[in-house]
Coordinates of C-alpha atoms and ligand atoms in Angstrom, one line a residue:
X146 CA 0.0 0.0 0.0
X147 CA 0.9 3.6 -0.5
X148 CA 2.0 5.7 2.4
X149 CA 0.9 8.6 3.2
X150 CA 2.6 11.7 6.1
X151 CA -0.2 13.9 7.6
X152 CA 1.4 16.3 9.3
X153 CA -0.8 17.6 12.6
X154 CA -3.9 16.5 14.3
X155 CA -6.3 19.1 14.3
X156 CA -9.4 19.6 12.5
X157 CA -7.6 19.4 9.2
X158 CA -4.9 16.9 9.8
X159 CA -7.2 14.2 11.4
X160 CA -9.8 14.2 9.1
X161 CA -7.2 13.4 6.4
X162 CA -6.0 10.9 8.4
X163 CA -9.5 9.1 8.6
X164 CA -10.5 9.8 4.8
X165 CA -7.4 8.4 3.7
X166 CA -6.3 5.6 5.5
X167 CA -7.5 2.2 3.9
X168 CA -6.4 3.8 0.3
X169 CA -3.2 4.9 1.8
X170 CA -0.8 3.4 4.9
X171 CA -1.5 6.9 7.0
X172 CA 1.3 8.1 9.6
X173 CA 0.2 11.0 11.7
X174 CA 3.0 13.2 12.6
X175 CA 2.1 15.4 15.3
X176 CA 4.4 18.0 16.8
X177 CA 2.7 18.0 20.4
X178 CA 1.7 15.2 23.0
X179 CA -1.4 13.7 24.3
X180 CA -4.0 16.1 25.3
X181 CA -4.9 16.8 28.7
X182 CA -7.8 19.2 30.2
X183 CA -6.2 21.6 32.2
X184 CA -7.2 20.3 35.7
X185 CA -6.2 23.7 37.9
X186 CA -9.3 25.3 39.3
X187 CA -10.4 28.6 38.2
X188 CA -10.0 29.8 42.3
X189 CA -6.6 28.6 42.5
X190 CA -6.0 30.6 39.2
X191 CA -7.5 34.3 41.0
X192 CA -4.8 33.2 44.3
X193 CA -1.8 33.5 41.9
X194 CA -3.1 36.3 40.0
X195 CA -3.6 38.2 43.4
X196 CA 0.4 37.6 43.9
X197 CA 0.8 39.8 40.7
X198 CA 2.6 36.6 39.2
X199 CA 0.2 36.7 36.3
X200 CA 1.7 39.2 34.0
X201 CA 2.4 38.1 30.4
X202 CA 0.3 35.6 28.4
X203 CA 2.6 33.3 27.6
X204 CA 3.0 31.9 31.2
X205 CA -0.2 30.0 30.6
X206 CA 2.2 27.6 28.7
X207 CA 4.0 26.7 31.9
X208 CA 0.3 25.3 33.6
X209 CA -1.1 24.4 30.3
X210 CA 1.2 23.2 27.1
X211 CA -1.2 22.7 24.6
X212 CA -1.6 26.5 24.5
X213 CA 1.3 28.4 22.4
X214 CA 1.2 31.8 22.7
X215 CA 2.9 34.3 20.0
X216 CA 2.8 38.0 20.6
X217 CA 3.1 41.0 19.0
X218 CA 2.9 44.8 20.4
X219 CA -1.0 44.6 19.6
X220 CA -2.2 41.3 19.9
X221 CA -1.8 37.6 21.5
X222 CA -1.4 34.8 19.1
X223 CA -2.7 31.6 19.8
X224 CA -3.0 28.1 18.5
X225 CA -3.3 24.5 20.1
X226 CA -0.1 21.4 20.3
X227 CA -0.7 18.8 20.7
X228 CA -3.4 15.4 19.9
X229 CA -6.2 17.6 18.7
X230 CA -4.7 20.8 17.7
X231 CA -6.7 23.7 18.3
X232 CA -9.8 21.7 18.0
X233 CA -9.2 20.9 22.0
X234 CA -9.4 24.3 23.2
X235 CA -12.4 25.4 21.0
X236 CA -15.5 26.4 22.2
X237 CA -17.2 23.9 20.3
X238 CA -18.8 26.7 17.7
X239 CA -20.1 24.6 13.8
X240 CA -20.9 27.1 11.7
X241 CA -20.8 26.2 7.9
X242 CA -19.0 29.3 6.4
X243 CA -17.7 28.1 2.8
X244 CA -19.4 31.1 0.6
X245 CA -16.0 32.4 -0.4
X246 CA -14.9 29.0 -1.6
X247 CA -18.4 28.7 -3.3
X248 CA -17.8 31.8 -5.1
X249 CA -14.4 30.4 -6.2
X250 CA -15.9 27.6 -7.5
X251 CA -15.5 25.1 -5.3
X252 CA -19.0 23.5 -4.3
X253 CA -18.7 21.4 -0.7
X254 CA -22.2 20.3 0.1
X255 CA -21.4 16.7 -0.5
X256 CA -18.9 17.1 2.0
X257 CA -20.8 19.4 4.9
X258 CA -23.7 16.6 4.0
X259 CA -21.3 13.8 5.4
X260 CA -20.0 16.6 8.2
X261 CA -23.8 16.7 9.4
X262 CA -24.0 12.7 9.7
X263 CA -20.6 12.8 11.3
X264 CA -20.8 14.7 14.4
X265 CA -23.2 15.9 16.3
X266 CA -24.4 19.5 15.9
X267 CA -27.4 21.3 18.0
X268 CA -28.6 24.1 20.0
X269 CA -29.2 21.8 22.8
X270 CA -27.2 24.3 25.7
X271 CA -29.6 26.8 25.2
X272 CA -32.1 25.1 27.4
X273 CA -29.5 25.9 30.7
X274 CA -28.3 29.2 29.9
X275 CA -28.0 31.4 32.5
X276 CA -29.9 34.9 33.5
X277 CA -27.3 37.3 31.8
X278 CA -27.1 35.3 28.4
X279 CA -30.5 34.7 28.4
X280 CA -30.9 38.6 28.9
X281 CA -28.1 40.0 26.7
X282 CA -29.9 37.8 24.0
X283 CA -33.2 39.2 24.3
X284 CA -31.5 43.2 24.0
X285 CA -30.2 41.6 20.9
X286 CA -33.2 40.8 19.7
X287 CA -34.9 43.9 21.2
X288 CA -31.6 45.8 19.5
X289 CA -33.0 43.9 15.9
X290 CA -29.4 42.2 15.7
X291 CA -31.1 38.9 15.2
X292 CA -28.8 36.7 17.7
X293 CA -29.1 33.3 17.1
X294 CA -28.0 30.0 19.6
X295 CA -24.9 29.1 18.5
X296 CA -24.8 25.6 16.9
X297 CA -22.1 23.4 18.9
X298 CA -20.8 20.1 18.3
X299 CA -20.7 17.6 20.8
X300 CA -23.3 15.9 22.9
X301 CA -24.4 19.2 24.8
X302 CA -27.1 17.5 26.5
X303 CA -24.8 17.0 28.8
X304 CA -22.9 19.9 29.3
X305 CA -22.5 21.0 32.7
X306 CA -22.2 24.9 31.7
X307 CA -18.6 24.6 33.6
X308 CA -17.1 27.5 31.1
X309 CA -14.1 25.5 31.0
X310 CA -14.4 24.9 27.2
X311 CA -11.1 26.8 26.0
X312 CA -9.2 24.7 28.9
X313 CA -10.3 21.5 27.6
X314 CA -13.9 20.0 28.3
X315 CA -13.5 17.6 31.7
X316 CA -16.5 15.9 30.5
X317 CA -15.4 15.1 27.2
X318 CA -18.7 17.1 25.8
X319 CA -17.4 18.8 23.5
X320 CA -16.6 17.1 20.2
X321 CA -13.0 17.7 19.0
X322 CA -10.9 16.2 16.2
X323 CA -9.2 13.2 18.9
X324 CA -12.6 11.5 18.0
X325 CA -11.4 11.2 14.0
X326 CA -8.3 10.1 15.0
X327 CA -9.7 7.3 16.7
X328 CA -11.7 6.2 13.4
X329 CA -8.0 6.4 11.9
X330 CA -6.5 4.7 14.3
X331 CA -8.9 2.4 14.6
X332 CA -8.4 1.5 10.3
X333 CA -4.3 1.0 11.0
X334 CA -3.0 4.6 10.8
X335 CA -0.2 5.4 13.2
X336 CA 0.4 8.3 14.9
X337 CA 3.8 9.8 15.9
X338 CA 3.3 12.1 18.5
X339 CA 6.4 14.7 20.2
X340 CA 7.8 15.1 16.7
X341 CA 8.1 18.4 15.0
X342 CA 7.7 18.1 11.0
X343 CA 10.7 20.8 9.6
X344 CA 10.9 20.8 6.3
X345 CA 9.0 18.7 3.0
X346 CA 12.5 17.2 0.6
X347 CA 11.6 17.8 -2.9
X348 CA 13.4 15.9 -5.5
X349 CA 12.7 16.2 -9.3
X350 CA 9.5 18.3 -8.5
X351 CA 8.3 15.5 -6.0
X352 CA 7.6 15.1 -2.3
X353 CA 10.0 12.2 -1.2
X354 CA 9.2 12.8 2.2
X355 CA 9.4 14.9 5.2
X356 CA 12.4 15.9 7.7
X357 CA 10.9 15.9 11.3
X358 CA 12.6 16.5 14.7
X359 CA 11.7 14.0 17.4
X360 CA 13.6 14.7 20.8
X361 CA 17.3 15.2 20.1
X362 CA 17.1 13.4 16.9
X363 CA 16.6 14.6 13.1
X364 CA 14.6 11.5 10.9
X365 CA 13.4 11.2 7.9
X366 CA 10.0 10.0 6.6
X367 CA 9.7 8.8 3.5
X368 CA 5.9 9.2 2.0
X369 CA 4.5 8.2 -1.7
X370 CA 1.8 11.5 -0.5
X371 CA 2.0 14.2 1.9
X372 CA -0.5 16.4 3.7
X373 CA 0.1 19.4 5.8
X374 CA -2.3 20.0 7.9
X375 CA 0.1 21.8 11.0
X376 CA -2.7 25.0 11.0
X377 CA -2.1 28.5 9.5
X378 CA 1.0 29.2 11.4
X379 CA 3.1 26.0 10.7
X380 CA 2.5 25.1 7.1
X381 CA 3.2 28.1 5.8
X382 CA 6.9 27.7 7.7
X383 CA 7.5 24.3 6.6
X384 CA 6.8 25.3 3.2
X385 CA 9.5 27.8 3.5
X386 CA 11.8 25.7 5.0
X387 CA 11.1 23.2 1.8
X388 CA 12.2 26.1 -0.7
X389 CA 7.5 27.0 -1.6
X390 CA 6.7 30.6 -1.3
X391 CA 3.5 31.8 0.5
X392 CA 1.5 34.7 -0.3
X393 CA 1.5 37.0 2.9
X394 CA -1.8 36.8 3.3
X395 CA -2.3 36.1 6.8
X396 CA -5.4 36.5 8.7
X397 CA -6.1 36.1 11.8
X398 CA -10.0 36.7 13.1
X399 CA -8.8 39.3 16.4
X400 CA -11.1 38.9 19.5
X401 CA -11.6 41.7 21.6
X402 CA -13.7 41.8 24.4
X403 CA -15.9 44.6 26.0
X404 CA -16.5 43.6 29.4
X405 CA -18.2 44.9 32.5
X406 CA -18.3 44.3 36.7
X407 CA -21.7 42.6 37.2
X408 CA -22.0 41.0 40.4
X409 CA -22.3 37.3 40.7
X410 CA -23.2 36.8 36.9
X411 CA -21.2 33.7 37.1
X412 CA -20.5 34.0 33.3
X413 CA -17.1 32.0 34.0
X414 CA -19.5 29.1 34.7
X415 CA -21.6 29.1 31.0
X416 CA -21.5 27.5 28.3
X417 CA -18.5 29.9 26.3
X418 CA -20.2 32.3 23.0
X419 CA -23.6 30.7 23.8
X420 CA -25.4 32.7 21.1
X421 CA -23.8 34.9 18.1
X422 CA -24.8 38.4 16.4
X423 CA -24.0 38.4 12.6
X424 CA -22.1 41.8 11.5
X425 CA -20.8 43.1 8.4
X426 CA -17.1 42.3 9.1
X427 CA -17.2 40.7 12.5
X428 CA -19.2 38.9 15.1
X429 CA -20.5 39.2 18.5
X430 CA -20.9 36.5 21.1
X431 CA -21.1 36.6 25.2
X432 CA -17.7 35.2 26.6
X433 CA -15.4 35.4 29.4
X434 CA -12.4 36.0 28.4
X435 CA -9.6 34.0 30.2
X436 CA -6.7 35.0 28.8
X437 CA -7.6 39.0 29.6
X438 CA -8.9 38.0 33.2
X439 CA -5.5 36.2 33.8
X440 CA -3.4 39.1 32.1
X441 CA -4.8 41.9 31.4
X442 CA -4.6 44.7 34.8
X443 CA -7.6 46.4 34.1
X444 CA -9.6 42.7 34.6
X445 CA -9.3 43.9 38.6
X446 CA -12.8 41.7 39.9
X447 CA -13.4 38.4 40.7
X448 CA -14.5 36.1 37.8
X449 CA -17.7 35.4 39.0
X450 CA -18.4 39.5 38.8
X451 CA -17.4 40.0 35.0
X452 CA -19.6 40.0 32.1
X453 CA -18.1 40.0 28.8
X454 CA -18.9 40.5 25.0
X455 CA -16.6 39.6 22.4
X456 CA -15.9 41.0 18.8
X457 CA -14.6 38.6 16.6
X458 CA -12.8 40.5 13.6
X459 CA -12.5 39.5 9.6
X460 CA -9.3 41.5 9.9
X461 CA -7.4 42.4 6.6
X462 CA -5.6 39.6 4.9
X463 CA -2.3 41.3 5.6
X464 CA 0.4 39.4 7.5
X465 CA 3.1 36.7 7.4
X466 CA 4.8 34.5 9.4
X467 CA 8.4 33.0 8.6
X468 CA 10.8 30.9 11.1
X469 CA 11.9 34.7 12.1
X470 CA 8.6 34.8 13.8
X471 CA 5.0 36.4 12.6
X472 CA 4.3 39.8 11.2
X473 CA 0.6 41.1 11.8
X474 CA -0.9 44.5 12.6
X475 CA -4.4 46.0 12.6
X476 CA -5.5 48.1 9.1
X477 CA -6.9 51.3 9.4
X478 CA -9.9 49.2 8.5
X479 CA -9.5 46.3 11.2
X480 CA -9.9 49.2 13.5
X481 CA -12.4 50.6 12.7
X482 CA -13.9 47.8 12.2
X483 CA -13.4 47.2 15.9
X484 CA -14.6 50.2 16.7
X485 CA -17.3 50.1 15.4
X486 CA -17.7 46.2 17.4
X487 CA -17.0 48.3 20.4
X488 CA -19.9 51.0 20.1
X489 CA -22.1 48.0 19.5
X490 CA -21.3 46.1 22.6
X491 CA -21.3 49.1 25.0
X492 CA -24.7 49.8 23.7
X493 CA -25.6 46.1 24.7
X494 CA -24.4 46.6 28.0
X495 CA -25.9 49.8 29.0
X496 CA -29.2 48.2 27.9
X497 CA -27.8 45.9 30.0
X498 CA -27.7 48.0 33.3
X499 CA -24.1 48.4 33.5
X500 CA -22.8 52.2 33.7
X501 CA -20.3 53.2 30.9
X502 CA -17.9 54.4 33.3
X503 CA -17.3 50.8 34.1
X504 CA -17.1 48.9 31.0
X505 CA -13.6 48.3 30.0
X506 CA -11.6 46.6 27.1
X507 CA -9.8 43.2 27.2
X508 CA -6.8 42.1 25.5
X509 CA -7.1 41.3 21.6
X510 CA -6.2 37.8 20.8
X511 CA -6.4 36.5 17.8
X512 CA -6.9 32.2 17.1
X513 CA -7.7 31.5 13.8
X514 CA -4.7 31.9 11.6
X515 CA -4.7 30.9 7.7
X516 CA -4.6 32.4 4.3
X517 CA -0.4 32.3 3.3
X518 CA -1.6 30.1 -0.1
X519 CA -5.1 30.7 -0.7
X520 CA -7.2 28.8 -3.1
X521 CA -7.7 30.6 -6.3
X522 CA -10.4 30.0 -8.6
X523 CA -7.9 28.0 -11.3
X524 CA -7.3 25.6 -8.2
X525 CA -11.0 25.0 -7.9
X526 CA -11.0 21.4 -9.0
X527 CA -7.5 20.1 -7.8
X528 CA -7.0 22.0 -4.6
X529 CA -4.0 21.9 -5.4
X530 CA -1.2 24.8 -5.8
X531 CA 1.2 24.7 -9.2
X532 CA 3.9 26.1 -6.5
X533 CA 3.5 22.6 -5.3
X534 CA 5.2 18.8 -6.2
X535 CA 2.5 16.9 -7.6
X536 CA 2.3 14.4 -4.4
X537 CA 2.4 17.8 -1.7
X538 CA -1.0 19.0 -0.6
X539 CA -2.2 21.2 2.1
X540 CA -5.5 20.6 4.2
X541 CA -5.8 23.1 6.7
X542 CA -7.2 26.9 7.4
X543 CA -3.6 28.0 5.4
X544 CA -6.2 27.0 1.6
X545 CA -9.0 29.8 2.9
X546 CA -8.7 32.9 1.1
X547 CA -10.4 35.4 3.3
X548 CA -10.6 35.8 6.9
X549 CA -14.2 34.1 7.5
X550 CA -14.3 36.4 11.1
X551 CA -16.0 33.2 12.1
X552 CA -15.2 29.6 13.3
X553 CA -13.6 27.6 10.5
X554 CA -13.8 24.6 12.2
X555 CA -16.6 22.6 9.6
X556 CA -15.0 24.4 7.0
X557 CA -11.6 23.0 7.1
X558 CA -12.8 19.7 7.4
X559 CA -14.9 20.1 4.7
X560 CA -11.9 21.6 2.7
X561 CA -9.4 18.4 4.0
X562 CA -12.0 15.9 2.9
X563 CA -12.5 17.4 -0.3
X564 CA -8.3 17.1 -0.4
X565 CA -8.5 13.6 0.7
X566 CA -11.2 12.8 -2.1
X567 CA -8.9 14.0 -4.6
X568 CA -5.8 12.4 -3.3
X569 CA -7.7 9.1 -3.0
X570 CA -8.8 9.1 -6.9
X571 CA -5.6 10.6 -8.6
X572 CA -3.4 8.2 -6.5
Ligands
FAD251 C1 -9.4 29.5 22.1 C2 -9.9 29.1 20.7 C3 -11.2 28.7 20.5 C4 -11.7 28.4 19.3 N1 -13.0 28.0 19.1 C5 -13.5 27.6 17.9 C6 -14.8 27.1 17.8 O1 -15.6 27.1 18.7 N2 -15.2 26.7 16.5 C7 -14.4 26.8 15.5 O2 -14.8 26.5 14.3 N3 -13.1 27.2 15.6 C8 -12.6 27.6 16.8 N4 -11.3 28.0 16.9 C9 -10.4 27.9 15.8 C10 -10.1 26.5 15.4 O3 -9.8 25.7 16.5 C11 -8.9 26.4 14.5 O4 -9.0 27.4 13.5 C12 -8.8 25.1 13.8 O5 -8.6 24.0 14.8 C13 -7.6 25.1 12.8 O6 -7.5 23.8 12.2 P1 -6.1 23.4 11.5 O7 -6.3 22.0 11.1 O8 -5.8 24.4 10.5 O9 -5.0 23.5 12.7 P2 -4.9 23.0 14.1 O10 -6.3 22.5 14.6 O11 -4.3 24.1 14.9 O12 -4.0 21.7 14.0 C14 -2.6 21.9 13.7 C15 -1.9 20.7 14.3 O13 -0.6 20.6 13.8 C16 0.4 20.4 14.8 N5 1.7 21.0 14.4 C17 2.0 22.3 14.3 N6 3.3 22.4 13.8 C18 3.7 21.1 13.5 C19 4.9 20.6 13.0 N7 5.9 21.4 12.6 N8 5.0 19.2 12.8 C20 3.9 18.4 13.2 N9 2.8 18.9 13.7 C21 2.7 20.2 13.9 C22 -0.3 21.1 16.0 O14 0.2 20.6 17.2 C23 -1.7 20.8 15.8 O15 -2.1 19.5 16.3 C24 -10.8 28.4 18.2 C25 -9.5 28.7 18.3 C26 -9.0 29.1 19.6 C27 -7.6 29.5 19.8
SF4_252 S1 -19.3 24.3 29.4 FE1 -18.1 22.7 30.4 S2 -19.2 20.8 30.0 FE2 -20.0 22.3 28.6 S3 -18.8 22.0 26.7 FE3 -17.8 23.7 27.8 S4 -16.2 22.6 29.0 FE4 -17.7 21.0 28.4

């Protein structure tokens, strides 16, 4: 039988893995190691922070490896390592956002069909929420920005409304991409975890394999195909590193949050973005933002007092990142696109009953990086790049050509079985 490298485990990687094992000999290379729910409690958290020992973002990697953090002067970076990839830390958002591909060409109903049999999808949290989301979604409605439950996948009926869902669900409710892995696994692929894929060797205008570091060693794996699947901030490097330009086209989707002290709202303890607000350019979705409550000053109450609102951003598609490290600002237009998020949000508040003077701003972070070689409409029926050997394809956010300022979760699986579908017939 053939073989076949996927490189990473996330929501592109692993469903690669399970379309195309059986037609190929599939070996998973995956950079990070088994995943693991962070287990510390959220009061343990508020002692340290009261030391003053929480003061840059990227300590949560110390408590909680699967999170890397990058950072620029404006904005954290962040992406999951590790079994799962960012699919593990996800708030468990399935939103079918594909009308950019569609208007490329490339037509993925057959594939969202088999997405829909695949994994559970449903509104089912709503029946729990709490007062304040249950309120903030009526002044939506009231406000005529047509809010709507946010479809989740997993089993939700039996989601305990912890809030824990960016730390890993203890329950296991939340459905990540572990559970295609499984299917894989279960058909005869391998998986290689604590190895670090580096660079594709090209021979001739072929893929021969791929160069990975696993603890102190360098190996080589040779492959008849190869995926990359390593998420919008490591494909684009090991294509660099294997001699493929990328267009610097990175997007990100920035969250910024607009928060508030509300007493005892307990928002830290719902189910995370339980409903979202359609914009032009961005969303909006209740959330409490960790990452600001850990780091950001300003965040000065206890958890169970703050009540936030995020802005999810289709920021410019302006931005690289290179083994020298990442390159991404706000446009003129990403903030004013903020902005006008902002307004938006304070005017949900006040509605609300919290008082302007005590709504304050959380820390943008940014988690859904892709774009650096964007499908074009000539690529509409291979999916495939000329800038790339015949047996070298991508399945990951790095093929979407715009920012979608929305979860891309469904989306890149439908986009890496679409990939695996091709790589299955032409091989
Ligand atoms: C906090 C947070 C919440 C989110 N919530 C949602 C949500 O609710 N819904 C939604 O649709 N989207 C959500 N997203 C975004 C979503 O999780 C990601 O966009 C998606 O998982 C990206 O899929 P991917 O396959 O491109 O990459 P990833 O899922 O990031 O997978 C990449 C994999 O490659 C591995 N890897 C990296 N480099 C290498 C290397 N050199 N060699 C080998 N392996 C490597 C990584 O460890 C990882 O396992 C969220 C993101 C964040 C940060
Ligand atoms: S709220 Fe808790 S139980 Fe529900 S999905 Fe999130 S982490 Fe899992």
């Amino acid at each position: 039988m053939k073989r076949a490298i996927v490189v990473g485990s996330g929501a592109g990687g692993a469903t690669a893995a399970k379309e195309l094992q059986g037609k190929f000999d599939v070996t998973v290379l995956e950079a990070g190691k088994e995943f693991k729910p962070l287990k510390i409690s959220l009061s343990f958290m508020e002692t340290i922070k009261r030391t003053g020992l929480l003061f840059d973002e990227r300590e949560i990697q110390l408590i909680f490896p699967t999170i890397k953090i990058r950072k620029n002067k404006e904005m954290v970076l962040v992406n999951g390592i590790g079994l799962g990839g960012t699919t593990t830390i996800c708030t468990g958002n399935a939103l079918r956002m594909d009308h950019d591909l569609k208007g490329l060409g490339i037509n993925l109903d057959d594939e969202f069909v088999e997405i829909y049999q695949e994994i559970p999808v449903n509104t089912k949290h709503q029946n729990r929420w709490r007062k304040h989301a249950q309120r903030l979604f009526e002044i939506g409605q009231e406000m005529d920005l047509y809010p709507q439950p946010t479809p989740k996948m997993g089993n939700y009926e039996k989601c305990v409304h912890c809030g824990r869902c960016v730390l890993g669900c203890p329950q296991g409710v939340k459905w990540d991409s572990r559970r295609y892995l499984k299917i894989a696994q279960e058909k005869g692929a391998k998986i290689i975890t604590g190895c670090k894929v580096e660079k594709v060797e090209i021979e001739n205008g072929k893929s021969r394999g791929v160069w990975a570091r696993k603890g102190i060693t360098n190996r080589f794996y040779p492959a008849d195909l190869i995926i990359l699947a390593a998420g919008g901030f490591a494909t684009p490097v090991i294509l660099q590193n294997s001699g493929v330009t990328c267009e610097p086209n990175l997007f990100v989707d920035p969250v910024l949050c607009v928060a508030t002290e509300w007493k005892d709202c307990q928002q830290q303890r719902e189910v995370e973005m339980p409903f979202v607000i359609q914009n032009q350019g961005f969303i909006i979705s209740p959330y409490f933002d960790y990452l600001s409550f850990f780091f950001n000053p300003t965040w000065n109450y206890p958890a169970k007092d703050i009540l936030g609102i995020m802005i999810k951003l289709a920021d410019s598609n302006i931005g690289s990142i290179s083994k020298r490290g990442v390159r991404k600002t706000l446009t003129t237009e990403d903030k004013q696109g903020l902005k006008q998020g902002v307004e938006i949000c304070i005017e949900i508040l006040r509605r609300f009953g919290a008082s302007e003077d005590n709504i304050f701003l959380g820390t943008i972070n940014a988690g859904h990086p892709g774009g650096m070689l964007p499908l074009t409409e000539q690529e509409a029926k291979t999916l495939h790049s000329e800038r790339l050997p015949e047996n070298l394809y991508i399945a990951d956010a790095t093929l979407i050509p715009k920012a979608l300022g929305n979860p891309p979760i469904l989306t890149i699986i439908a986009i890496a079985k679409r990939v695996s579908k091709i790589c299955n017939q032409k091989f």
